[in-house]
C-alpha positions as semicolon CSV with decimal commas, in nm:
position;residue;x (nm);y (nm);z (nm)
1;X;0,843;-3,405;1,388
2;X;0,817;-3,028;1,488
3;X;0,590;-2,950;1,781
4;X;0,442;-2,684;1,514
5;X;0,321;-3,037;1,296
6;X;0,202;-3,176;1,623
7;X;-0,033;-2,896;1,755
8;X;-0,163;-2,854;1,323
9;X;-0,245;-3,238;1,386
10;X;-0,442;-3,202;1,691
11;X;-0,631;-2,898;1,558
12;X;-0,787;-3,133;1,331
13;X;-0,798;-3,426;1,577
14;X;-0,582;-3,625;1,461
15;X;-0,418;-3,767;1,777
16;X;-0,772;-3,787;2,080
17;X;-0,644;-3,498;2,227
18;X;-0,737;-3,143;2,168
19;X;-0,702;-2,817;2,198
20;X;-0,917;-2,780;2,549
21;X;-0,627;-3,037;2,610
22;X;-0,382;-2,784;2,573
23;X;-0,336;-2,488;2,828
24;X;-0,219;-2,198;2,610
25;X;-0,418;-2,303;2,358
26;X;-0,720;-2,206;2,472
27;X;-0,659;-1,859;2,605
28;X;-0,561;-1,753;2,314
29;X;-0,785;-1,603;2,081
30;X;-0,785;-1,755;1,721
31;X;-0,596;-1,543;1,462
32;X;-0,712;-1,354;1,186
33;X;-0,627;-1,530;0,829
34;X;-0,580;-1,331;0,563
35;X;-0,804;-1,526;0,241
36;X;-0,673;-1,495;-0,049
37;X;-0,743;-1,647;-0,406
38;X;-0,653;-2,054;-0,431
39;X;-0,312;-2,207;-0,642
40;X;-0,567;-2,387;-0,839
41;X;-0,830;-2,076;-0,866
42;X;-0,542;-1,824;-0,997
43;X;-0,728;-1,807;-1,360
44;X;-0,834;-1,453;-1,369
45;X;-0,506;-1,335;-1,298
46;X;-0,301;-1,431;-1,607
47;X;-0,179;-1,147;-1,789
48;X;-0,329;-0,959;-1,511
49;X;0,001;-0,991;-1,244
50;X;0,117;-0,623;-1,075
51;X;0,416;-0,719;-1,304
52;X;0,186;-0,668;-1,647
53;X;0,021;-0,385;-1,467
54;X;0,392;-0,210;-1,415
55;X;0,421;-0,291;-1,769
56;X;0,164;-0,153;-1,850
57;X;0,182;0,234;-1,734
58;X;0,496;0,233;-1,803
59;X;0,433;0,115;-2,223
60;X;0,105;0,463;-2,104
61;X;0,282;0,698;-1,864
62;X;-0,073;0,951;-1,926
63;X;-0,275;0,623;-1,858
64;X;-0,457;0,746;-1,513
65;X;-0,473;0,469;-1,242
66;X;-0,794;0,383;-1,020
67;X;-0,746;0,187;-0,712
68;X;-1,003;-0,023;-0,585
69;X;-1,090;-0,205;-0,219
70;X;-1,349;-0,256;-0,010
71;X;-1,364;-0,206;0,345
72;X;-1,613;-0,339;0,631
73;X;-1,861;-0,226;0,934
74;X;-1,875;-0,451;1,242
75;X;-1,823;-0,778;1,164
76;X;-2,192;-0,987;1,173
77;X;-2,351;-0,681;1,030
78;X;-2,395;-0,716;0,555
79;X;-2,298;-0,336;0,458
80;X;-1,979;-0,253;0,366
81;X;-1,787;0,053;0,136
82;X;-1,650;0,027;-0,284
83;X;-1,345;0,283;-0,279
84;X;-1,180;0,384;-0,551
85;X;-0,879;0,593;-0,564
86;X;-0,741;0,865;-0,867
87;X;-0,325;0,822;-0,759
88;X;-0,271;1,142;-0,982
89;X;-0,521;1,312;-0,743
90;X;-0,601;1,075;-0,456
91;X;-0,943;1,180;-0,525
92;X;-1,143;0,833;-0,322
93;X;-1,509;0,755;-0,420
94;X;-1,717;0,541;-0,241
95;X;-1,977;0,355;-0,277
96;X;-2,230;0,190;0,002
97;X;-2,321;-0,186;-0,083
98;X;-2,542;-0,389;0,075
99;X;-2,308;-0,717;0,153
100;X;-1,903;-0,841;0,103
101;X;-2,060;-1,218;0,000
102;X;-1,815;-1,424;-0,242
103;X;-2,126;-1,458;-0,413
104;X;-2,184;-1,051;-0,377
105;X;-2,329;-1,000;-0,803
106;X;-2,325;-0,618;-0,703
107;X;-1,934;-0,639;-0,786
108;X;-1,833;-0,968;-0,893
109;X;-2,073;-0,969;-1,193
110;X;-1,993;-0,555;-1,326
111;X;-2,355;-0,462;-1,195
112;X;-2,221;-0,120;-1,010
113;X;-1,970;-0,026;-1,277
114;X;-2,266;-0,121;-1,553
115;X;-2,522;0,068;-1,382
116;X;-2,408;0,324;-1,112
117;X;-2,056;0,427;-1,291
118;X;-2,106;0,373;-1,613
119;X;-2,466;0,483;-1,707
120;X;-2,433;0,805;-1,480
121;X;-2,058;0,858;-1,703
122;X;-2,147;0,703;-2,010
123;X;-1,911;0,445;-2,169
124;X;-1,689;0,668;-2,311
125;X;-1,578;0,901;-2,053
126;X;-1,577;0,543;-1,789
127;X;-1,314;0,499;-2,053
128;X;-1,140;0,745;-2,010
129;X;-1,093;0,801;-1,612
130;X;-1,102;0,420;-1,525
131;X;-0,849;0,304;-1,783
132;X;-0,685;0,081;-1,523
133;X;-0,832;-0,051;-1,198
134;X;-0,558;-0,212;-0,973
135;X;-0,724;-0,436;-0,680
136;X;-0,628;-0,750;-0,401
137;X;-0,768;-1,110;-0,506
138;X;-1,052;-1,077;-0,332
139;X;-1,357;-1,305;-0,440
140;X;-1,544;-0,955;-0,527
141;X;-1,263;-0,955;-0,778
142;X;-1,204;-1,262;-0,990
143;X;-1,440;-1,188;-1,245
144;X;-1,248;-0,980;-1,471
145;X;-1,480;-1,092;-1,813
146;X;-1,716;-0,886;-1,564
147;X;-1,572;-0,649;-1,435
148;X;-1,398;-0,582;-1,716
149;X;-1,645;-0,579;-2,090
150;X;-1,995;-0,422;-2,122
151;X;-2,315;-0,672;-2,157
152;X;-2,224;-0,572;-2,523
153;X;-1,863;-0,691;-2,552
154;X;-1,740;-0,350;-2,532
155;X;-1,429;-0,269;-2,334
156;X;-1,448;-0,037;-2,054
157;X;-1,148;-0,104;-1,800
158;X;-0,798;-0,282;-1,700
159;X;-0,800;-0,550;-1,440
160;X;-0,470;-0,593;-1,310
161;X;-0,442;-0,755;-0,885
162;X;-0,205;-0,692;-0,666
163;X;0,026;-0,987;-0,510
164;X;-0,133;-1,225;-0,300
165;X;-0,108;-1,092;0,060
166;X;0,032;-0,748;-0,099
167;X;-0,223;-0,516;-0,023
168;X;0,099;-0,242;0,012
169;X;0,115;-0,238;-0,422
170;X;-0,219;-0,010;-0,383
171;X;-0,133;0,200;-0,008
172;X;-0,175;0,483;-0,136
173;X;-0,557;0,368;-0,114
174;X;-0,502;0,177;0,198
175;X;-0,314;0,486;0,391
176;X;-0,682;0,711;0,222
177;X;-0,911;0,463;0,441
178;X;-0,757;0,611;0,813
179;X;-1,052;0,902;0,665
180;X;-1,276;0,685;0,692
181;X;-1,236;0,531;1,025
182;X;-1,154;0,885;1,157
183;X;-1,558;0,842;1,128
184;X;-1,612;0,552;1,170
185;X;-1,364;0,378;1,347
186;X;-1,311;0,005;1,331
187;X;-1,538;-0,189;1,450
188;X;-1,901;0,055;1,385
189;X;-2,140;-0,071;1,240
190;X;-2,245;0,026;0,773
191;X;-2,592;-0,086;0,931
192;X;-2,741;0,283;0,941
193;X;-2,538;0,477;0,637
194;X;-2,713;0,585;0,356
195;X;-2,618;0,680;-0,044
196;X;-2,752;1,034;0,103
197;X;-2,445;1,018;0,439
198;X;-2,177;0,791;0,259
199;X;-2,123;1,099;-0,049
200;X;-2,098;1,357;0,246
201;X;-1,849;1,164;0,472
202;X;-1,699;1,093;0,132
203;X;-1,680;1,504;0,065
204;X;-1,566;1,623;0,368
205;X;-1,275;1,326;0,358
206;X;-1,204;1,480;-0,050
207;X;-1,219;1,865;0,071
208;X;-0,915;1,795;0,374
209;X;-0,643;1,931;0,293
210;X;-0,407;1,745;0,238
211;X;0,051;1,828;0,283
212;X;0,065;1,579;-0,005
213;X;-0,096;1,777;-0,243
214;X;0,130;2,135;-0,150
215;X;-0,142;2,184;0,139
216;X;-0,475;2,140;-0,177
217;X;-0,801;1,908;-0,113
218;X;-0,822;1,626;-0,380
219;X;-1,114;1,774;-0,511
220;X;-0,952;2,072;-0,574
221;X;-0,643;1,900;-0,773
222;X;-0,923;1,657;-0,951
223;X;-1,100;2,019;-1,082
224;X;-0,769;2,014;-1,228
225;X;-0,690;1,657;-1,391
226;X;-1,062;1,519;-1,422
227;X;-1,302;1,571;-1,625
228;X;-1,565;1,782;-1,426
229;X;-1,840;1,584;-1,547
230;X;-1,741;1,256;-1,342
231;X;-1,809;1,504;-1,013
232;X;-2,189;1,694;-1,100
233;X;-2,273;1,310;-1,200
234;X;-2,138;1,181;-0,908
235;X;-2,245;1,426;-0,643
236;X;-1,940;1,555;-0,519
237;X;-1,877;1,889;-0,384
238;X;-1,648;2,133;-0,213
239;X;-1,685;2,163;0,191
240;X;-1,554;2,503;0,289
241;X;-1,221;2,418;0,497
242;X;-1,359;2,507;0,833
243;X;-1,628;2,289;0,817
244;X;-1,509;1,962;0,701
245;X;-1,537;1,762;0,999
246;X;-1,380;1,393;1,026
247;X;-1,527;1,259;1,370
248;X;-1,810;1,055;1,426
249;X;-2,036;1,356;1,445
250;X;-2,007;1,434;1,079
251;X;-2,248;1,142;1,078
252;X;-2,420;1,135;1,416
């Protein structure tokens, strides 16, 4: 058998030899492995794959598309951000969450959409602005039924999923996360973040002028393309261009 297979057998404890007996094995850091849904647990993706997503937006040209993801703090700390990104204007929304776990009810059971967004905007406006949401296969997004439907069984959105290990399919949001990292670099704990500081950071990010928007900010473009009730309900505000600060000192 191949050398790779021998290494796998040793790693699983099949032989008397152990990883500690391999000179080079013990000096290498464990590679991070991306966690995706197992092959036997893909029912949530039925009729909601990236292929179906492309077909839907092709048939519905004027649909609003929102990309959704989570951003983690330092390893071992629980708070994280839920991020949502409007493709048509690059406006991003951020919500501070207590933890990112498989059992987190906030996202998995649709509590966040039902209480902090849907109730603020109203079901009609939510259905209009969040008609289609594209996200990854993370465990917190797999309860599609709870995300798509209200408690009363009313459809509020359509959830679609990127192909496994294809974060580039929602690359606009992934790229926009760089602005968060300017202020909160990787390895930084989110423990001291509050809803107030999260909104402050968000408003500075959305007020940054972009070449991709012909020198305008996501906030400016969103005022033209989105229903402005969204801005009022979520506290979105424009920061003057010469006051935009995307460095750690903004939070400190």
